[in-house]
GROMACS .gro file of C-alpha atoms in nm:
model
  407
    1UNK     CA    1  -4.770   6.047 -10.290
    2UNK     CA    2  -4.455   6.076 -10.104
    3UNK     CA    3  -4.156   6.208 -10.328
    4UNK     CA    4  -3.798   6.242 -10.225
    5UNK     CA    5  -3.553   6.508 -10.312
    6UNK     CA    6  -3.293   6.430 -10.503
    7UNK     CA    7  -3.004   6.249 -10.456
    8UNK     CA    8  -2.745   6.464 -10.303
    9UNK     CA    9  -2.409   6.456 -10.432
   10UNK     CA   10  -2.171   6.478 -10.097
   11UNK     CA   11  -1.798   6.383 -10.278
   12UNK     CA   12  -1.610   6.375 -10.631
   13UNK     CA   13  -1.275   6.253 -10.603
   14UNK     CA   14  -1.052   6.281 -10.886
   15UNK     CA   15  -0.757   5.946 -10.812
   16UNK     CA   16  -0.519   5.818 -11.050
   17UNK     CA   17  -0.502   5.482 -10.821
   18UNK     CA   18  -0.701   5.198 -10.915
   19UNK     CA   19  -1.033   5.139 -10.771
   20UNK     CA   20  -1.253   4.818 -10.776
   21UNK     CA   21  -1.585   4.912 -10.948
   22UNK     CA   22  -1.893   4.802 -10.760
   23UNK     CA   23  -2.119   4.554 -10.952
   24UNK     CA   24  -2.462   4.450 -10.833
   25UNK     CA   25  -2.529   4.146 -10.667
   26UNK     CA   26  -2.540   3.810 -10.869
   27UNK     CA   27  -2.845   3.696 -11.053
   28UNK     CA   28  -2.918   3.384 -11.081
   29UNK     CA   29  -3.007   3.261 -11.414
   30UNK     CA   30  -3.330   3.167 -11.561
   31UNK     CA   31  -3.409   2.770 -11.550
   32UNK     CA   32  -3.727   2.583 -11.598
   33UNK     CA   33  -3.738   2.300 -11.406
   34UNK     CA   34  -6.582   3.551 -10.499
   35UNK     CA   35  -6.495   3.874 -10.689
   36UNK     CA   36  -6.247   3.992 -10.905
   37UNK     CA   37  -5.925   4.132 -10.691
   38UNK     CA   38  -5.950   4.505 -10.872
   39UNK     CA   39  -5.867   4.778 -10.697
   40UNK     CA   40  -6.081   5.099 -10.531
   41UNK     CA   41  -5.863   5.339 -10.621
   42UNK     CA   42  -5.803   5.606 -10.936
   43UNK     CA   43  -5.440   5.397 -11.109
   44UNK     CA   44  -5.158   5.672 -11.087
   45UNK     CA   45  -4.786   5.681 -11.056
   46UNK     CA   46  -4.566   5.630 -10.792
   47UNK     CA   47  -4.161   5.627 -10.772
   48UNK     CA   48  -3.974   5.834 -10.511
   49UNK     CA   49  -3.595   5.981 -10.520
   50UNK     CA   50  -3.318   5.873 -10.203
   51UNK     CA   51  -3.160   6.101  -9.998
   52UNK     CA   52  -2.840   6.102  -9.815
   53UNK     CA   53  -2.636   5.948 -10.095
   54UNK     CA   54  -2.231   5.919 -10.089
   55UNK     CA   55  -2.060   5.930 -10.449
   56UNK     CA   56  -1.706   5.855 -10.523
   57UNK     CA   57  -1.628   5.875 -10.869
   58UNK     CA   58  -1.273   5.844 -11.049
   59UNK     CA   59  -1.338   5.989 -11.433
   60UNK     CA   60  -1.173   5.778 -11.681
   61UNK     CA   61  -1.150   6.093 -11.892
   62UNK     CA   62  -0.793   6.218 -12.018
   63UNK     CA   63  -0.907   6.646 -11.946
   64UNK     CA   64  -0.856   6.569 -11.559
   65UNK     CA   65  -1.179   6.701 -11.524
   66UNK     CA   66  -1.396   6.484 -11.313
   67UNK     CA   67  -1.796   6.559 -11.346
   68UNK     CA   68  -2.064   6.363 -11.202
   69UNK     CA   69  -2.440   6.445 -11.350
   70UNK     CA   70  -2.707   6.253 -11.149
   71UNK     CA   71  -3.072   6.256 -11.275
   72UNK     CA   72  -3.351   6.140 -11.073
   73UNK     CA   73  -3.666   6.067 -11.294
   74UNK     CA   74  -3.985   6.047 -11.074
   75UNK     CA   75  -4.233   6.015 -11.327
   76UNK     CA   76  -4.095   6.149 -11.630
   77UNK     CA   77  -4.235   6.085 -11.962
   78UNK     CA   78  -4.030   5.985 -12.241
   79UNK     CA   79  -4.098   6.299 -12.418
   80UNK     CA   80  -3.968   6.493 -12.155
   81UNK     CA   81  -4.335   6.592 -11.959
   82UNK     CA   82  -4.384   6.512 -11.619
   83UNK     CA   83  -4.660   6.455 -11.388
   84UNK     CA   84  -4.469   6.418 -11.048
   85UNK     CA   85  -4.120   6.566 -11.012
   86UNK     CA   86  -3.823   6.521 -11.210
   87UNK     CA   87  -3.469   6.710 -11.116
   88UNK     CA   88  -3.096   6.676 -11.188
   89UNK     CA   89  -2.742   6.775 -11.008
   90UNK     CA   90  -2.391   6.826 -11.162
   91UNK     CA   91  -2.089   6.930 -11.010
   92UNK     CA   92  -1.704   6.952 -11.104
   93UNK     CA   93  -1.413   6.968 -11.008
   94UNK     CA   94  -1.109   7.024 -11.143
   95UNK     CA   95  -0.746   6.853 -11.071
   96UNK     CA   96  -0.409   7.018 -11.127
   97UNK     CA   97  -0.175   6.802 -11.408
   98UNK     CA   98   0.083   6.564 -11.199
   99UNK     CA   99   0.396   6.589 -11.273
  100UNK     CA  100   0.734   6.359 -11.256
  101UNK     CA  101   0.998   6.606 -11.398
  102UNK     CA  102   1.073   6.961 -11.508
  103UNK     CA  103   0.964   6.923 -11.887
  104UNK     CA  104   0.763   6.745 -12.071
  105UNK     CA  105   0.709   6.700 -12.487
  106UNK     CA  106   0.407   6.729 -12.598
  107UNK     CA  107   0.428   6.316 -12.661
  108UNK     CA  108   0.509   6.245 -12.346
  109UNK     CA  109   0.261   6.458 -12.189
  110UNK     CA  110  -0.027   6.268 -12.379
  111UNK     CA  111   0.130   5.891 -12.309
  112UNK     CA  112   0.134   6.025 -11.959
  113UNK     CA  113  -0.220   6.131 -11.927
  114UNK     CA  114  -0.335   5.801 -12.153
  115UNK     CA  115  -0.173   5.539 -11.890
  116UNK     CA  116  -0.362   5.734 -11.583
  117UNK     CA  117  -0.683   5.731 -11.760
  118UNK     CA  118  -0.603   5.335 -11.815
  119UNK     CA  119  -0.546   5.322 -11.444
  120UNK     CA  120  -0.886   5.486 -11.332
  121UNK     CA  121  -1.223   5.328 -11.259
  122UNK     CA  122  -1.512   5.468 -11.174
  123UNK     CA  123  -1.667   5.328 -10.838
  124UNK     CA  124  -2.031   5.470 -10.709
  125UNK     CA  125  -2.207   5.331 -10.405
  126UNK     CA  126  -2.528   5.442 -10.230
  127UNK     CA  127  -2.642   5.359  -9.843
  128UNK     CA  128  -3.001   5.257  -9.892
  129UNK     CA  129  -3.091   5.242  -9.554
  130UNK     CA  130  -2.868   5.393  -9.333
  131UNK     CA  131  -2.622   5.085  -9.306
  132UNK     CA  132  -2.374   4.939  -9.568
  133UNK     CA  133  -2.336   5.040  -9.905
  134UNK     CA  134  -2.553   4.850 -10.180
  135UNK     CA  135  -2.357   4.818 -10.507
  136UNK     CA  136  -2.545   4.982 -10.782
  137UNK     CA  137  -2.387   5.098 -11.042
  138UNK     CA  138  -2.589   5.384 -11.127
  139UNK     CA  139  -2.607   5.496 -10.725
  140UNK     CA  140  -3.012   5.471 -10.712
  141UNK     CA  141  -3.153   5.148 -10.550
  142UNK     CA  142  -3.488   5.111 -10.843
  143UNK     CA  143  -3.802   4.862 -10.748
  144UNK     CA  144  -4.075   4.850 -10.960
  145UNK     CA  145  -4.364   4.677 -10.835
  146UNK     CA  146  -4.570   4.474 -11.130
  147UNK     CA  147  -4.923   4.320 -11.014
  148UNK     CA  148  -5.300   4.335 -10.940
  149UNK     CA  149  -5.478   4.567 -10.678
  150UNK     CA  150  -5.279   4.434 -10.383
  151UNK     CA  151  -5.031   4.678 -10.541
  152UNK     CA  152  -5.246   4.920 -10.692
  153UNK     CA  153  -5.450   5.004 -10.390
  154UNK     CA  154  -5.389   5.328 -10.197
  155UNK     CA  155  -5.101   5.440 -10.421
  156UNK     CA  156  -5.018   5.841 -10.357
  157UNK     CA  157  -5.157   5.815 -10.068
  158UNK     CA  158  -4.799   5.736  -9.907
  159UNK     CA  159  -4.938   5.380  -9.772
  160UNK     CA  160  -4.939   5.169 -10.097
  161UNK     CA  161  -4.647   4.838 -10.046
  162UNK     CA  162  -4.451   5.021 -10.308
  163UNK     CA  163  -4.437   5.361 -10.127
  164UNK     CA  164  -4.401   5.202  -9.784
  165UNK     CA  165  -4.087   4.973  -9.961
  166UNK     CA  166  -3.946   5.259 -10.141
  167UNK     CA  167  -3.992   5.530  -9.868
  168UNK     CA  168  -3.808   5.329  -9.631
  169UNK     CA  169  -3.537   5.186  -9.835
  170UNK     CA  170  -3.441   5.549  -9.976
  171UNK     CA  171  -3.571   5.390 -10.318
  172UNK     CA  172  -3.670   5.489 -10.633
  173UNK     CA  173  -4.012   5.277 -10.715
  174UNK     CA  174  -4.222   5.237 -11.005
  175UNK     CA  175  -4.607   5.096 -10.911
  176UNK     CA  176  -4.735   4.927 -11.244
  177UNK     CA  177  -5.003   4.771 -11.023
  178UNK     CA  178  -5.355   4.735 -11.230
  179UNK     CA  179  -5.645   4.607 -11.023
  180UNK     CA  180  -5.818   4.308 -11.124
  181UNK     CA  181  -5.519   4.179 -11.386
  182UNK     CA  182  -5.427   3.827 -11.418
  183UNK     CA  183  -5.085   3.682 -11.482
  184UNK     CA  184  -5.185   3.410 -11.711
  185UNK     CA  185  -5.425   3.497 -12.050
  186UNK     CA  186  -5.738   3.316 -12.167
  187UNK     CA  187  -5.713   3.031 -12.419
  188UNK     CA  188  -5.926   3.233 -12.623
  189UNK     CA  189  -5.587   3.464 -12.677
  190UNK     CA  190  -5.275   3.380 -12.870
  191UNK     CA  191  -5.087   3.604 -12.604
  192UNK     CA  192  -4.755   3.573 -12.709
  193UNK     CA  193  -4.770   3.587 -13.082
  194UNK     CA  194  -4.789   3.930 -13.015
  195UNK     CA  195  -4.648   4.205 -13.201
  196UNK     CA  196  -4.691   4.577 -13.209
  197UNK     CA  197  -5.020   4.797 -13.327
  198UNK     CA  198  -5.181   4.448 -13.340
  199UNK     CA  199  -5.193   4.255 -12.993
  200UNK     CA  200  -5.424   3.993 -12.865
  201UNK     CA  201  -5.441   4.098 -12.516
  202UNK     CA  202  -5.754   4.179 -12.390
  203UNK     CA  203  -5.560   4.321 -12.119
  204UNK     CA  204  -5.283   4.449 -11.907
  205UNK     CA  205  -5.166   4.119 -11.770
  206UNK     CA  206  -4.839   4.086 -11.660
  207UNK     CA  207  -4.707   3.929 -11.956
  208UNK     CA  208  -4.855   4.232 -12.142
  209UNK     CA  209  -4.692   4.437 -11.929
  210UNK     CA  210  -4.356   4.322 -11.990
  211UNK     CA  211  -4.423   4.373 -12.366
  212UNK     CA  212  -4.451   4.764 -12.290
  213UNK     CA  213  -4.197   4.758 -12.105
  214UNK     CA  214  -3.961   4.584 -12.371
  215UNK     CA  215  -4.154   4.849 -12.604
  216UNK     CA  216  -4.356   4.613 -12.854
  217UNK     CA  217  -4.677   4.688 -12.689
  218UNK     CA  218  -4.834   5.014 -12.697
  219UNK     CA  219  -5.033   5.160 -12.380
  220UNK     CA  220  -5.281   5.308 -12.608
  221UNK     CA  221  -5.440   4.947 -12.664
  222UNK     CA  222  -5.561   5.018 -12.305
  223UNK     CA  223  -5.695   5.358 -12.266
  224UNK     CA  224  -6.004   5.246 -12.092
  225UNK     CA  225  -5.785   5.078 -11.801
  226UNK     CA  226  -5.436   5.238 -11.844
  227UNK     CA  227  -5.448   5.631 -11.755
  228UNK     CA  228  -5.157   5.894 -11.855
  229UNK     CA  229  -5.045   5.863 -11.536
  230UNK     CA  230  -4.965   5.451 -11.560
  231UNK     CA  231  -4.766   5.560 -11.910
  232UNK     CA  232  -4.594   5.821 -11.745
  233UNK     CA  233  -4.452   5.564 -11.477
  234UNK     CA  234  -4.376   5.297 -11.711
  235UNK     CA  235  -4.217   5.549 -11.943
  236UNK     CA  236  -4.015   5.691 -11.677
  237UNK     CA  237  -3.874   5.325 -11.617
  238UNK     CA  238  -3.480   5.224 -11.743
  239UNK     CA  239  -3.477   4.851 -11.764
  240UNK     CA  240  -3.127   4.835 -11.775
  241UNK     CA  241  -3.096   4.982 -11.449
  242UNK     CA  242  -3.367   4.816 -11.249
  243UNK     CA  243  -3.240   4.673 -10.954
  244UNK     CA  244  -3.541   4.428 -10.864
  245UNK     CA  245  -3.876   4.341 -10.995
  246UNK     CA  246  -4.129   4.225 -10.730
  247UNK     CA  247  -4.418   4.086 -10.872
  248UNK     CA  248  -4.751   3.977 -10.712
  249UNK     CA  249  -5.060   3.812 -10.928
  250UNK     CA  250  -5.292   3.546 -10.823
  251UNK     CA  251  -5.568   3.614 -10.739
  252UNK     CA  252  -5.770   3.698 -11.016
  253UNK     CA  253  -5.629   3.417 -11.227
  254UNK     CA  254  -5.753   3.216 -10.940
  255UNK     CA  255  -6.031   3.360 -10.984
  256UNK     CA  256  -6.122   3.319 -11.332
  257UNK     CA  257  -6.035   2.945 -11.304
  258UNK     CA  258  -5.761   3.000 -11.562
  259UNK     CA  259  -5.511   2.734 -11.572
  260UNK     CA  260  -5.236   2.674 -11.337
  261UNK     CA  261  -4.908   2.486 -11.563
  262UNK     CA  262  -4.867   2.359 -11.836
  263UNK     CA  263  -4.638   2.029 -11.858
  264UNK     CA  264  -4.564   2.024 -12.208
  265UNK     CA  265  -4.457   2.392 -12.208
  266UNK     CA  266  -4.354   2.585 -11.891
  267UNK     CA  267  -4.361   2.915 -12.085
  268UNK     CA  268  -4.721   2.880 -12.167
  269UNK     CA  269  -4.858   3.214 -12.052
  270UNK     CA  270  -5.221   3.071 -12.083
  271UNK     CA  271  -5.138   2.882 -11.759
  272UNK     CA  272  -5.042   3.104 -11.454
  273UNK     CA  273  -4.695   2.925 -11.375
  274UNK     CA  274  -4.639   2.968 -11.769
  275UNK     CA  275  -4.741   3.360 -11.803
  276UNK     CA  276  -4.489   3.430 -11.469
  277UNK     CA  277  -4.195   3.235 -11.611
  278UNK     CA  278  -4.261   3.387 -11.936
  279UNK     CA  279  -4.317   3.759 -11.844
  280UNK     CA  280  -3.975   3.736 -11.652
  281UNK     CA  281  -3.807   3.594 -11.884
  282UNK     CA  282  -3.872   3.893 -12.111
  283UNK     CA  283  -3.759   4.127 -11.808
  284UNK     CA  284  -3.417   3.920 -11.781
  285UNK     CA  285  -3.377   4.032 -12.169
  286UNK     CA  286  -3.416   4.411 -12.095
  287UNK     CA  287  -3.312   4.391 -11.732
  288UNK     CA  288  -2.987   4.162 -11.715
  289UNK     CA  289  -2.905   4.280 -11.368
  290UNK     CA  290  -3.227   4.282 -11.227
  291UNK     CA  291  -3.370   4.048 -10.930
  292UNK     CA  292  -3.645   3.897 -10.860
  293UNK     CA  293  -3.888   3.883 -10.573
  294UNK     CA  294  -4.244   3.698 -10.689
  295UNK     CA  295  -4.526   3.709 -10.417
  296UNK     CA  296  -4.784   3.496 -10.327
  297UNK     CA  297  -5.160   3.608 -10.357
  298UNK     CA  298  -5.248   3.678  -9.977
  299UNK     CA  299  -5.482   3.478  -9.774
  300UNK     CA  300  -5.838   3.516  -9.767
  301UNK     CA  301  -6.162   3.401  -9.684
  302UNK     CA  302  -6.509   3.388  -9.900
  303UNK     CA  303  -6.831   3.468  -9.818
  304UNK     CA  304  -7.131   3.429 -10.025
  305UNK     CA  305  -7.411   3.711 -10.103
  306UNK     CA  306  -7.592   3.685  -9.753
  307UNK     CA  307  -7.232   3.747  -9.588
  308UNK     CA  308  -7.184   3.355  -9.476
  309UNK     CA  309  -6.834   3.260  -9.418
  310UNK     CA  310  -6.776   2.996  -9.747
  311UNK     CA  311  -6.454   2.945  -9.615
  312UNK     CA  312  -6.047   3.040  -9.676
  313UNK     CA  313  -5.796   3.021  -9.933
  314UNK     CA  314  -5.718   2.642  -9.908
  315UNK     CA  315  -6.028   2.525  -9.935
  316UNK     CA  316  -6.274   2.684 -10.192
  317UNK     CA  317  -6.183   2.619 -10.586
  318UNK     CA  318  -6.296   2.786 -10.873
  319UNK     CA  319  -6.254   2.504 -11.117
  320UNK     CA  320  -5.848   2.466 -11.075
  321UNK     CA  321  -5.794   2.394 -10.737
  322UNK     CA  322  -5.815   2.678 -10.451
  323UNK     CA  323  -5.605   2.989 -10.387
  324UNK     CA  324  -5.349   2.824 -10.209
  325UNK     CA  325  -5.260   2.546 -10.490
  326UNK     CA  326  -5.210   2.886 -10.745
  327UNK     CA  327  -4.979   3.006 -10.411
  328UNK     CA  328  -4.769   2.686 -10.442
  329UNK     CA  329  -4.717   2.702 -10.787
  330UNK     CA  330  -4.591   3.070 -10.773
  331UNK     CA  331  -4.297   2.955 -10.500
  332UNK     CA  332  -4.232   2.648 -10.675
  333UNK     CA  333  -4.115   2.929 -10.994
  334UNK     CA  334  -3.893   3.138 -10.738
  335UNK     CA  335  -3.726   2.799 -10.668
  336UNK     CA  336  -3.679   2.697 -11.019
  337UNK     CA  337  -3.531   2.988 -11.107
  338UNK     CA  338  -3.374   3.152 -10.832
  339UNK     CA  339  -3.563   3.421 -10.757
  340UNK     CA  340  -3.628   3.571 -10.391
  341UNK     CA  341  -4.002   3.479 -10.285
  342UNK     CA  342  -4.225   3.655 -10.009
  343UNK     CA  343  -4.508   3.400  -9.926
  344UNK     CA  344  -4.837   3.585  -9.811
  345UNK     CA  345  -5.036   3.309  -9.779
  346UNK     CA  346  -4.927   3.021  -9.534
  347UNK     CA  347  -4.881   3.286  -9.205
  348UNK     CA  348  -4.509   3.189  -9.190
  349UNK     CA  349  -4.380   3.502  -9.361
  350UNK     CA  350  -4.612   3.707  -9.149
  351UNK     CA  351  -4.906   3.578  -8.883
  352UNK     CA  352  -5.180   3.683  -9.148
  353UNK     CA  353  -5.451   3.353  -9.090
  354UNK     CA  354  -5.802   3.235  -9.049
  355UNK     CA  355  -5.735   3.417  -8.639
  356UNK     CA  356  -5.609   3.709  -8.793
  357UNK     CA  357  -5.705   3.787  -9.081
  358UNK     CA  358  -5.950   4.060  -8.936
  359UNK     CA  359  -5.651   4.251  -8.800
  360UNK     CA  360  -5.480   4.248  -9.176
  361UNK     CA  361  -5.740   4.305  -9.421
  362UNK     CA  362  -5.986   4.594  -9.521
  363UNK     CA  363  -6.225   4.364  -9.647
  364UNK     CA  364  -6.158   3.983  -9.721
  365UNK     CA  365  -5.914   4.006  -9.966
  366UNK     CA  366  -5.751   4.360  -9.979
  367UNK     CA  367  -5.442   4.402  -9.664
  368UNK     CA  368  -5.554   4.717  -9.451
  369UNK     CA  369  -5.326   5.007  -9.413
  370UNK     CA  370  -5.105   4.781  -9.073
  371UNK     CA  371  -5.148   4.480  -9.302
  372UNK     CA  372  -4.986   4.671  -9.591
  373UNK     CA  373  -4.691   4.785  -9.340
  374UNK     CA  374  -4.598   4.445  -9.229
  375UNK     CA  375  -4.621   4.316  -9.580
  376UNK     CA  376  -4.326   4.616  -9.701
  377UNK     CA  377  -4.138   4.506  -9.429
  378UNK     CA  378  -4.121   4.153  -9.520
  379UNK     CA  379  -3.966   4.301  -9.850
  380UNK     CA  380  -3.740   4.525  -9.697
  381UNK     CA  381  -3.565   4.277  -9.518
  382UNK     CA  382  -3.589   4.010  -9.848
  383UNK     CA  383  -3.437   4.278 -10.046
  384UNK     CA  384  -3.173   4.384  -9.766
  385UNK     CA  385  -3.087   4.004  -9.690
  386UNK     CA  386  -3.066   4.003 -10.088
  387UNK     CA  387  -2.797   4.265 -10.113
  388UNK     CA  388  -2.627   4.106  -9.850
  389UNK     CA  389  -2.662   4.365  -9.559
  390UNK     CA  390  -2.938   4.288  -9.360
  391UNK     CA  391  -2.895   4.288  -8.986
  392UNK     CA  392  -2.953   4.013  -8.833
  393UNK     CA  393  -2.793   4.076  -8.529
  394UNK     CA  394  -3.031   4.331  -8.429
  395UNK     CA  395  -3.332   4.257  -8.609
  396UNK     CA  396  -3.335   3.877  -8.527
  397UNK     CA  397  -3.363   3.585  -8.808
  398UNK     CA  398  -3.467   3.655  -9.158
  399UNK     CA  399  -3.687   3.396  -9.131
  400UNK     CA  400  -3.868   3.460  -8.818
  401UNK     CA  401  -4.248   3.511  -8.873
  402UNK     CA  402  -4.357   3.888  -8.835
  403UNK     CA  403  -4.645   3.973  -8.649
  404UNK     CA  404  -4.894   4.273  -8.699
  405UNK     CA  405  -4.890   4.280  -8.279
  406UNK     CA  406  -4.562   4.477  -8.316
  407UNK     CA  407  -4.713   4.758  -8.559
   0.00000   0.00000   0.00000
């Protein structure tokens, strides 16, 4: 796995004037309106520390000492252990007192030094790809990636989607990918009744995944499919300072012929639609400034054991209705509830169909390693055009299909 130094700090600048903090972008708020996808890779951790980052800070403290401390966790454990890298940078610097007269009281020297404190903000920005600055508050531009193998595959191997996202963006990125997860849960489970040492997931779904990371779930209730490694990432994970969750399930619960919505209950995470709505909703609660980006399953084709082409993802069913209806039901969330979506299944995000599909996946499900590039770079420029500083001037329409020709 690819891992980044960390984030150098180039300026500190000590200002009595008042700046405008930077926020991050608006989030829109939560409204309603022929084998299991697992992966064939060992699960492990993957996040990544930017380079090349400009600071400007203006302490609010009253010592007119200004001190910036950045710390870039890469797989740090909570209890301070670490698998992958973890590093941190301080530096000061010191200001002389202003001064508007010859004397000064001891009174008026602290009123004095109370008003400029009022006065100062503290504004830090970040260039996440080499054009514009993003406005993070914390500096570091964090994704962490939540799905089924299409995420999990290949991670440290620096071609996963989430290394290929984060490596290019200058990103911090978290892979909780688990091969052959579901969104939704089976109507055997109660699911959301939930609560901690004493859980009914049978296992690390999305929505149970969003319990851990809200902390009433423990990891150890999946040691057969959840390594030290997986805890380490999700451990390592601030919710409060994620800047976008991209998820990606359907598949499996395709799959499984689990149910697709629920009319009387849009939260129902027995029903796929339900277990996505419900799972973010959760995030929103520990992530208020967080995005979201939810992904379609990919397209595919089935064969059946003598290697016959069954057909493709809009028109075999397991029970529920095929791949494609799940598809449609995971865009039709993103536009009930604002969210950014990436649709991998329809060949208008990217020309992945029944002429192509050869060229993007490894088998007939799983996107090969130039499958897996165009993919991150149908989120880079979601998540650029997101923040507002995508360039469309030289990198054409944000809608305009990609095509694995030109990779």
């Amino acid at each position: 796995m690819s891992i980044h130094n960390l984030l150098s700090v180039t300026s500190l600048i000590l200002t009595t004037t008042l700046l405008t903090g930077c926020t991050s972008p608006s989030v829109s708020n939560l409204g309603v309106s022929g084998e299991s996808m697992s992966g064939n890779t060992t699960s492990a951790a993957s996040s990544s520390a930017s380079s090349n980052t400009d600071v400007s800070v203006a302490d609010n403290s009253t010592s007119d000492v200004a001190s910036s401390q950045t710390t870039m966790i890469s797989g740090e454990s909570a209890n301070g252990s670490s698998t992958i890298a973890s590093s941190d940078s301080s530096e000061y610097l010191n200001s002389g007192e202003a001064s508007s007269g010859a004397t000064y009281n001891s009174e008026a020297s602290s009123t004095a030094s109370t008003n400029a404190s009022a006065e100062e903000t503290t504004t830090v920005t970040k260039d996440p790809y080499g054009g514009g600055n993003e406005p993070v508050p914390d500096g570091d531009l964090q994704l962490v990636f939540i799905g089924d193998s299409q995420f999990d595959n290949w991670r440290n191997s620096g071609t996963s989607i989430s290394e290929l996202v984060g490596e290019e963006m200058n990103a911090l990125h978290y892979n909780l990918g688990v091969g052959g997860t579901c969104a939704a849960v089976k109507r055997t489970q109660n699911g959301n009744s939930t609560e901690e040492s004493d859980n009914d997931y049978e296992e690390a779904n999305f929505t149970a995944i969003c319990h851990m990371l809200k902390g009433d779930l423990e990891i150890s209730s999946y040691s057969n499919s959840l390594n030290e490694e997986f805890a380490t990432v999700l451990y390592s994970i601030q919710p409060e300072k994620v800047d976008y969750y991209i998820i990606e399930y359907g598949y499996n619960d395709y799959y499984m012929g689990l149910d697709i919505y629920n009319k009387d209950n849009p939260y129902d995470e027995h029903t796929y639609y339900g277990a996505l709505n419900q799972g973010i909703k959760m995030l929103k609660e520990i992530s208020p400034k967080a995005h979201f980006i939810i992904c379609t399953p990919c397209y595919c084709r089935f064969y059946d054991g003598s290697g016959k082409d069954m057909g493709d993802a809009y028109n075999i069913s397991k029970g529920q209705g095929s791949l494609a209806y799940y598809a449609d039901y995971a865009l039709k969330l993103a536009d009930n509830i604002g969210a950014r979506k990436l649709d991998a299944i329809s060949g208008t995000t990217f020309n992945l169909n029944s002429y192509t599909y050869k060229e993007y996946l490894e088998d007939h499900i799983h996107l090969c390693y130039k499958g897996r590039v165009v993919y991150a770079k149908a989120l880079r420029r979601i998540i650029l055009d997101d923040m507002g500083i995508y360039d469309s001037e030289n990198e054409g329409d944000i809608n305009t299909m990609l095509s694995i020709a030109d990779y």
